[in-house]
PDB file of C-alpha atoms in Angstrom:
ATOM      1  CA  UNK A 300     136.689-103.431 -85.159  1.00  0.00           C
ATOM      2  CA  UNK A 301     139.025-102.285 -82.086  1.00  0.00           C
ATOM      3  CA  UNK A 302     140.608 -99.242 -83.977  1.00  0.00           C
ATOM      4  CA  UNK A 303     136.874 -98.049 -85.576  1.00  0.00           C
ATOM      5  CA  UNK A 304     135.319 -98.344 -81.853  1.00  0.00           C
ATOM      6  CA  UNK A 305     138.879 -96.030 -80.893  1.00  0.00           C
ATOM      7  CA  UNK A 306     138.775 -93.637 -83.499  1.00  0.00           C
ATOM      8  CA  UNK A 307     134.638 -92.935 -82.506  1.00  0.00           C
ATOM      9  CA  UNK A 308     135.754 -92.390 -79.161  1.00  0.00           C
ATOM     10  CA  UNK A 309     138.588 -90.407 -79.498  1.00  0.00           C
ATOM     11  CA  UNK A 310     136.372 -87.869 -81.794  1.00  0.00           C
ATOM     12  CA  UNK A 311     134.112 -88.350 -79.454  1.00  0.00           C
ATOM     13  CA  UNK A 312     137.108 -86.857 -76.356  1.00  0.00           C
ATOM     14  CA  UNK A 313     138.101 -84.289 -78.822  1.00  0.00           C
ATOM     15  CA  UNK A 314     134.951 -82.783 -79.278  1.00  0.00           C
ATOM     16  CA  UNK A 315     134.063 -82.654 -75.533  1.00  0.00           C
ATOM     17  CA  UNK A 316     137.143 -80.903 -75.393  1.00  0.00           C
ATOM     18  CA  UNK A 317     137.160 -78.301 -77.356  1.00  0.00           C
ATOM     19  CA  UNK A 318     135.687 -74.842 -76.383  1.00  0.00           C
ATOM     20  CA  UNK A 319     132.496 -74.158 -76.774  1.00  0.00           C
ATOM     21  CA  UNK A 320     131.136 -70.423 -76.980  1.00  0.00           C
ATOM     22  CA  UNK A 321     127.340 -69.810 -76.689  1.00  0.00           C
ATOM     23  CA  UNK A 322     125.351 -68.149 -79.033  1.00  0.00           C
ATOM     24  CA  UNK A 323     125.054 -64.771 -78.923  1.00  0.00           C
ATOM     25  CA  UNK A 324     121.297 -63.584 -77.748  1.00  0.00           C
ATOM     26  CA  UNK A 325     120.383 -60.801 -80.086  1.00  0.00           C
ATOM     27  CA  UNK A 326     116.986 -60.074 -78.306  1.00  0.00           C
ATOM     28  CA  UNK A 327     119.124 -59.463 -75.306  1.00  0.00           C
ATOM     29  CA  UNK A 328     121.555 -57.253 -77.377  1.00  0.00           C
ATOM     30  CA  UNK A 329     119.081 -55.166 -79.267  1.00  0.00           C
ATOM     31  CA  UNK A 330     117.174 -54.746 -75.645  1.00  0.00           C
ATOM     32  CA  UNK A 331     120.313 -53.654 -73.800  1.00  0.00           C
ATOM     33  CA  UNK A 332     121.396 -51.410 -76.651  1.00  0.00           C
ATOM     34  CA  UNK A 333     117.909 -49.518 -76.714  1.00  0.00           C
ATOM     35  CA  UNK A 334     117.680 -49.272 -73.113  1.00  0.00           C
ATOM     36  CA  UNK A 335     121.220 -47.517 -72.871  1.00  0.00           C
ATOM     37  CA  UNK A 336     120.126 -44.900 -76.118  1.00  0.00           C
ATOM     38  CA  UNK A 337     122.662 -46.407 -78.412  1.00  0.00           C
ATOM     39  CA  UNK A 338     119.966 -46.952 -81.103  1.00  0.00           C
ATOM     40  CA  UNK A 339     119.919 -43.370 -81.455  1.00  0.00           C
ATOM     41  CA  UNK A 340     123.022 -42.583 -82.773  1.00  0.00           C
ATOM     42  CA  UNK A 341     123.491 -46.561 -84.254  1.00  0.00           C
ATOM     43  CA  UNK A 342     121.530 -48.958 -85.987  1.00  0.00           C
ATOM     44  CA  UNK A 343     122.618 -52.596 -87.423  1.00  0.00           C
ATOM     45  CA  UNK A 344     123.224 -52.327 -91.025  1.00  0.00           C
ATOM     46  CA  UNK A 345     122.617 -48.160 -91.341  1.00  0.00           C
ATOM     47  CA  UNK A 346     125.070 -44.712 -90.061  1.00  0.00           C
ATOM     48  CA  UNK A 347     123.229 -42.504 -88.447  1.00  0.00           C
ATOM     49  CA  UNK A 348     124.798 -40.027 -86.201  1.00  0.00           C
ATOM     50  CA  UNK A 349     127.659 -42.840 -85.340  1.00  0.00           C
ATOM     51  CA  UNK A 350     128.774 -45.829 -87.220  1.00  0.00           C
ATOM     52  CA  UNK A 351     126.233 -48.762 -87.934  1.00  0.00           C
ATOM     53  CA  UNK A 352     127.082 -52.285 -85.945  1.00  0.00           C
ATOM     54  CA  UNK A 353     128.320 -53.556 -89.032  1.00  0.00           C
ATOM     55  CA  UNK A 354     131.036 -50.859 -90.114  1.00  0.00           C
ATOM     56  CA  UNK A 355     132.086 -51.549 -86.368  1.00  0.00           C
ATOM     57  CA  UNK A 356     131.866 -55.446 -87.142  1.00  0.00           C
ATOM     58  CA  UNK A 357     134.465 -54.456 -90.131  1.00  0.00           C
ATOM     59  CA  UNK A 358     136.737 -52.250 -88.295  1.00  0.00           C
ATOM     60  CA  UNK A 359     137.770 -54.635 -85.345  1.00  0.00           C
ATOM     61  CA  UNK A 360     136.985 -58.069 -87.990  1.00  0.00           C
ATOM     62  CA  UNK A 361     140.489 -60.734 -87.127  1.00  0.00           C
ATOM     63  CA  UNK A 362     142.132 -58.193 -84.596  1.00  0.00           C
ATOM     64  CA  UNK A 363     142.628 -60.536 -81.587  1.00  0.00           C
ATOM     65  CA  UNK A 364     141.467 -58.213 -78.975  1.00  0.00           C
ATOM     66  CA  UNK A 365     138.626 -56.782 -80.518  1.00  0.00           C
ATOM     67  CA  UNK A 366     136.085 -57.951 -78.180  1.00  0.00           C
ATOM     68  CA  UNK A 367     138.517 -56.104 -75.051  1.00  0.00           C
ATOM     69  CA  UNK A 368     138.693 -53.043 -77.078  1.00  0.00           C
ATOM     70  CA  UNK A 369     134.584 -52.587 -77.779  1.00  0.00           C
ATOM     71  CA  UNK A 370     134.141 -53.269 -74.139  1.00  0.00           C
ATOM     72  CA  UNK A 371     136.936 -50.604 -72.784  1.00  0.00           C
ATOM     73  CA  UNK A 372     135.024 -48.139 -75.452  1.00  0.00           C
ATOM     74  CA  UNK A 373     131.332 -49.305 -74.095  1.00  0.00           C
ATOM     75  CA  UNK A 374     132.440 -48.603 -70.230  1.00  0.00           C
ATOM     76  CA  UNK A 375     134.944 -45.675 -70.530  1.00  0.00           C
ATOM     77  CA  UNK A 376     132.949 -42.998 -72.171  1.00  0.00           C
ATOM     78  CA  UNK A 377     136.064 -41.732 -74.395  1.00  0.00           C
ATOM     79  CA  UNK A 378     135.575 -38.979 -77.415  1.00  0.00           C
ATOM     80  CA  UNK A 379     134.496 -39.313 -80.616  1.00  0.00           C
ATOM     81  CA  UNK A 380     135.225 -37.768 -83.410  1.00  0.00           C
ATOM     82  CA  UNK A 381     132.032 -37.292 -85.097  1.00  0.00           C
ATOM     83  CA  UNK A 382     131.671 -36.380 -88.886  1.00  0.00           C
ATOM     84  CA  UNK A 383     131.431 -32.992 -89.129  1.00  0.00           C
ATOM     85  CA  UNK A 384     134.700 -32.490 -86.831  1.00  0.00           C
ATOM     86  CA  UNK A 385     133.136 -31.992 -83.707  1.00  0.00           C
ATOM     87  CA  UNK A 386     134.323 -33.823 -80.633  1.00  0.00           C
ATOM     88  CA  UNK A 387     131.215 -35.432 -78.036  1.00  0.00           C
ATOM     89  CA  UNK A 388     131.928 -38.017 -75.303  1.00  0.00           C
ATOM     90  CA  UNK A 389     130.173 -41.613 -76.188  1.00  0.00           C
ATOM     91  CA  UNK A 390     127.504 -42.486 -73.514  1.00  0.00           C
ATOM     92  CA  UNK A 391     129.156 -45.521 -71.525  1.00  0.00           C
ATOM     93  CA  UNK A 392     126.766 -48.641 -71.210  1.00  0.00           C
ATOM     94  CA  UNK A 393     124.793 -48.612 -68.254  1.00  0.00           C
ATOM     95  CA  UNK A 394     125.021 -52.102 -66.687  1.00  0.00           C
ATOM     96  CA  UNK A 395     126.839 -53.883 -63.922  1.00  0.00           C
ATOM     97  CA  UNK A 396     125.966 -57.582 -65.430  1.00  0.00           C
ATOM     98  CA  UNK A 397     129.195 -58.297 -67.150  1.00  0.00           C
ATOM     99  CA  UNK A 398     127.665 -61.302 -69.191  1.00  0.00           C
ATOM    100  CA  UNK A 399     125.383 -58.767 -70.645  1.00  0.00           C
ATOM    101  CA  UNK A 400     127.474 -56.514 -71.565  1.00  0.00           C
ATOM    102  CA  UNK A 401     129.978 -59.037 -73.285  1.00  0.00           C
ATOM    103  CA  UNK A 402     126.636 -60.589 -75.036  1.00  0.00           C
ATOM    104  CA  UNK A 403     126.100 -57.008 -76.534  1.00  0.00           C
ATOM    105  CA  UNK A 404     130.123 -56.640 -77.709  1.00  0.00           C
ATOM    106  CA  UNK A 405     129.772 -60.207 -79.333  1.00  0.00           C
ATOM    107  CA  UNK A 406     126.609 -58.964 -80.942  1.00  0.00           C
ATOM    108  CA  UNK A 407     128.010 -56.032 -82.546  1.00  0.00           C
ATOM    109  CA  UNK A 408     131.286 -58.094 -83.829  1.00  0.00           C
ATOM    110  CA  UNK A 409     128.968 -60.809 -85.362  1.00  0.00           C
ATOM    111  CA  UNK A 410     127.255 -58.274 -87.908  1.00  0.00           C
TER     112      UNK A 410
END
């Protein structure tokens, strides 16, 4: 009986302890994303002028510092190449909440 009541309670220690990320609020996302204008170049699951969430999803999927990469693209306004050759500078996301803005970069990586 002693070793079933410590095994509960060590699960019970271990899963306390483990990290726990919160869900990602897509409402919030989609809101922040069509506030800034990014809808009209991107959408979730179609290319439009730039590349849907989901071929972004796949581009950064297992790289370890994918979620610091979208966020230095989001805030530094860098180049893009677009399709046709042409160079334009991405529009940097307009907020100074940081949680926001790290809720929209784990939105686009969970498509």
């Amino acid at each position: 009986m002693k070793v079933t009541y410590l095994i509960a309670a060590a699960a019970t220690t271990l899963a306390f302890a483990l990290p726990v990320s919160a869900a990602v609020d897509a409402d919030a996302a989609n809101k922040l994303s069509k506030d800034n204008g990014c809808t009209k170049c991107h959408s979730v699951d179609k290319t439009k002028k730039g590349p849907s969430f989901q071929k972004t999803a796949a581009k950064y999927k297992g790289k370890a510092d994918a979620e610091a990469k979208l966020t230095e693209f989001l805030t530094k306004s860098p180049k893009v190449k677009m399709d046709d050759g042409t160079e334009e500078e991405h529009k940097a996301v307009a907020t100074k909440d940081a949680a926001a803005l790290k809720n929209l970069v784990q939105f686009i990586l969970a498509q």
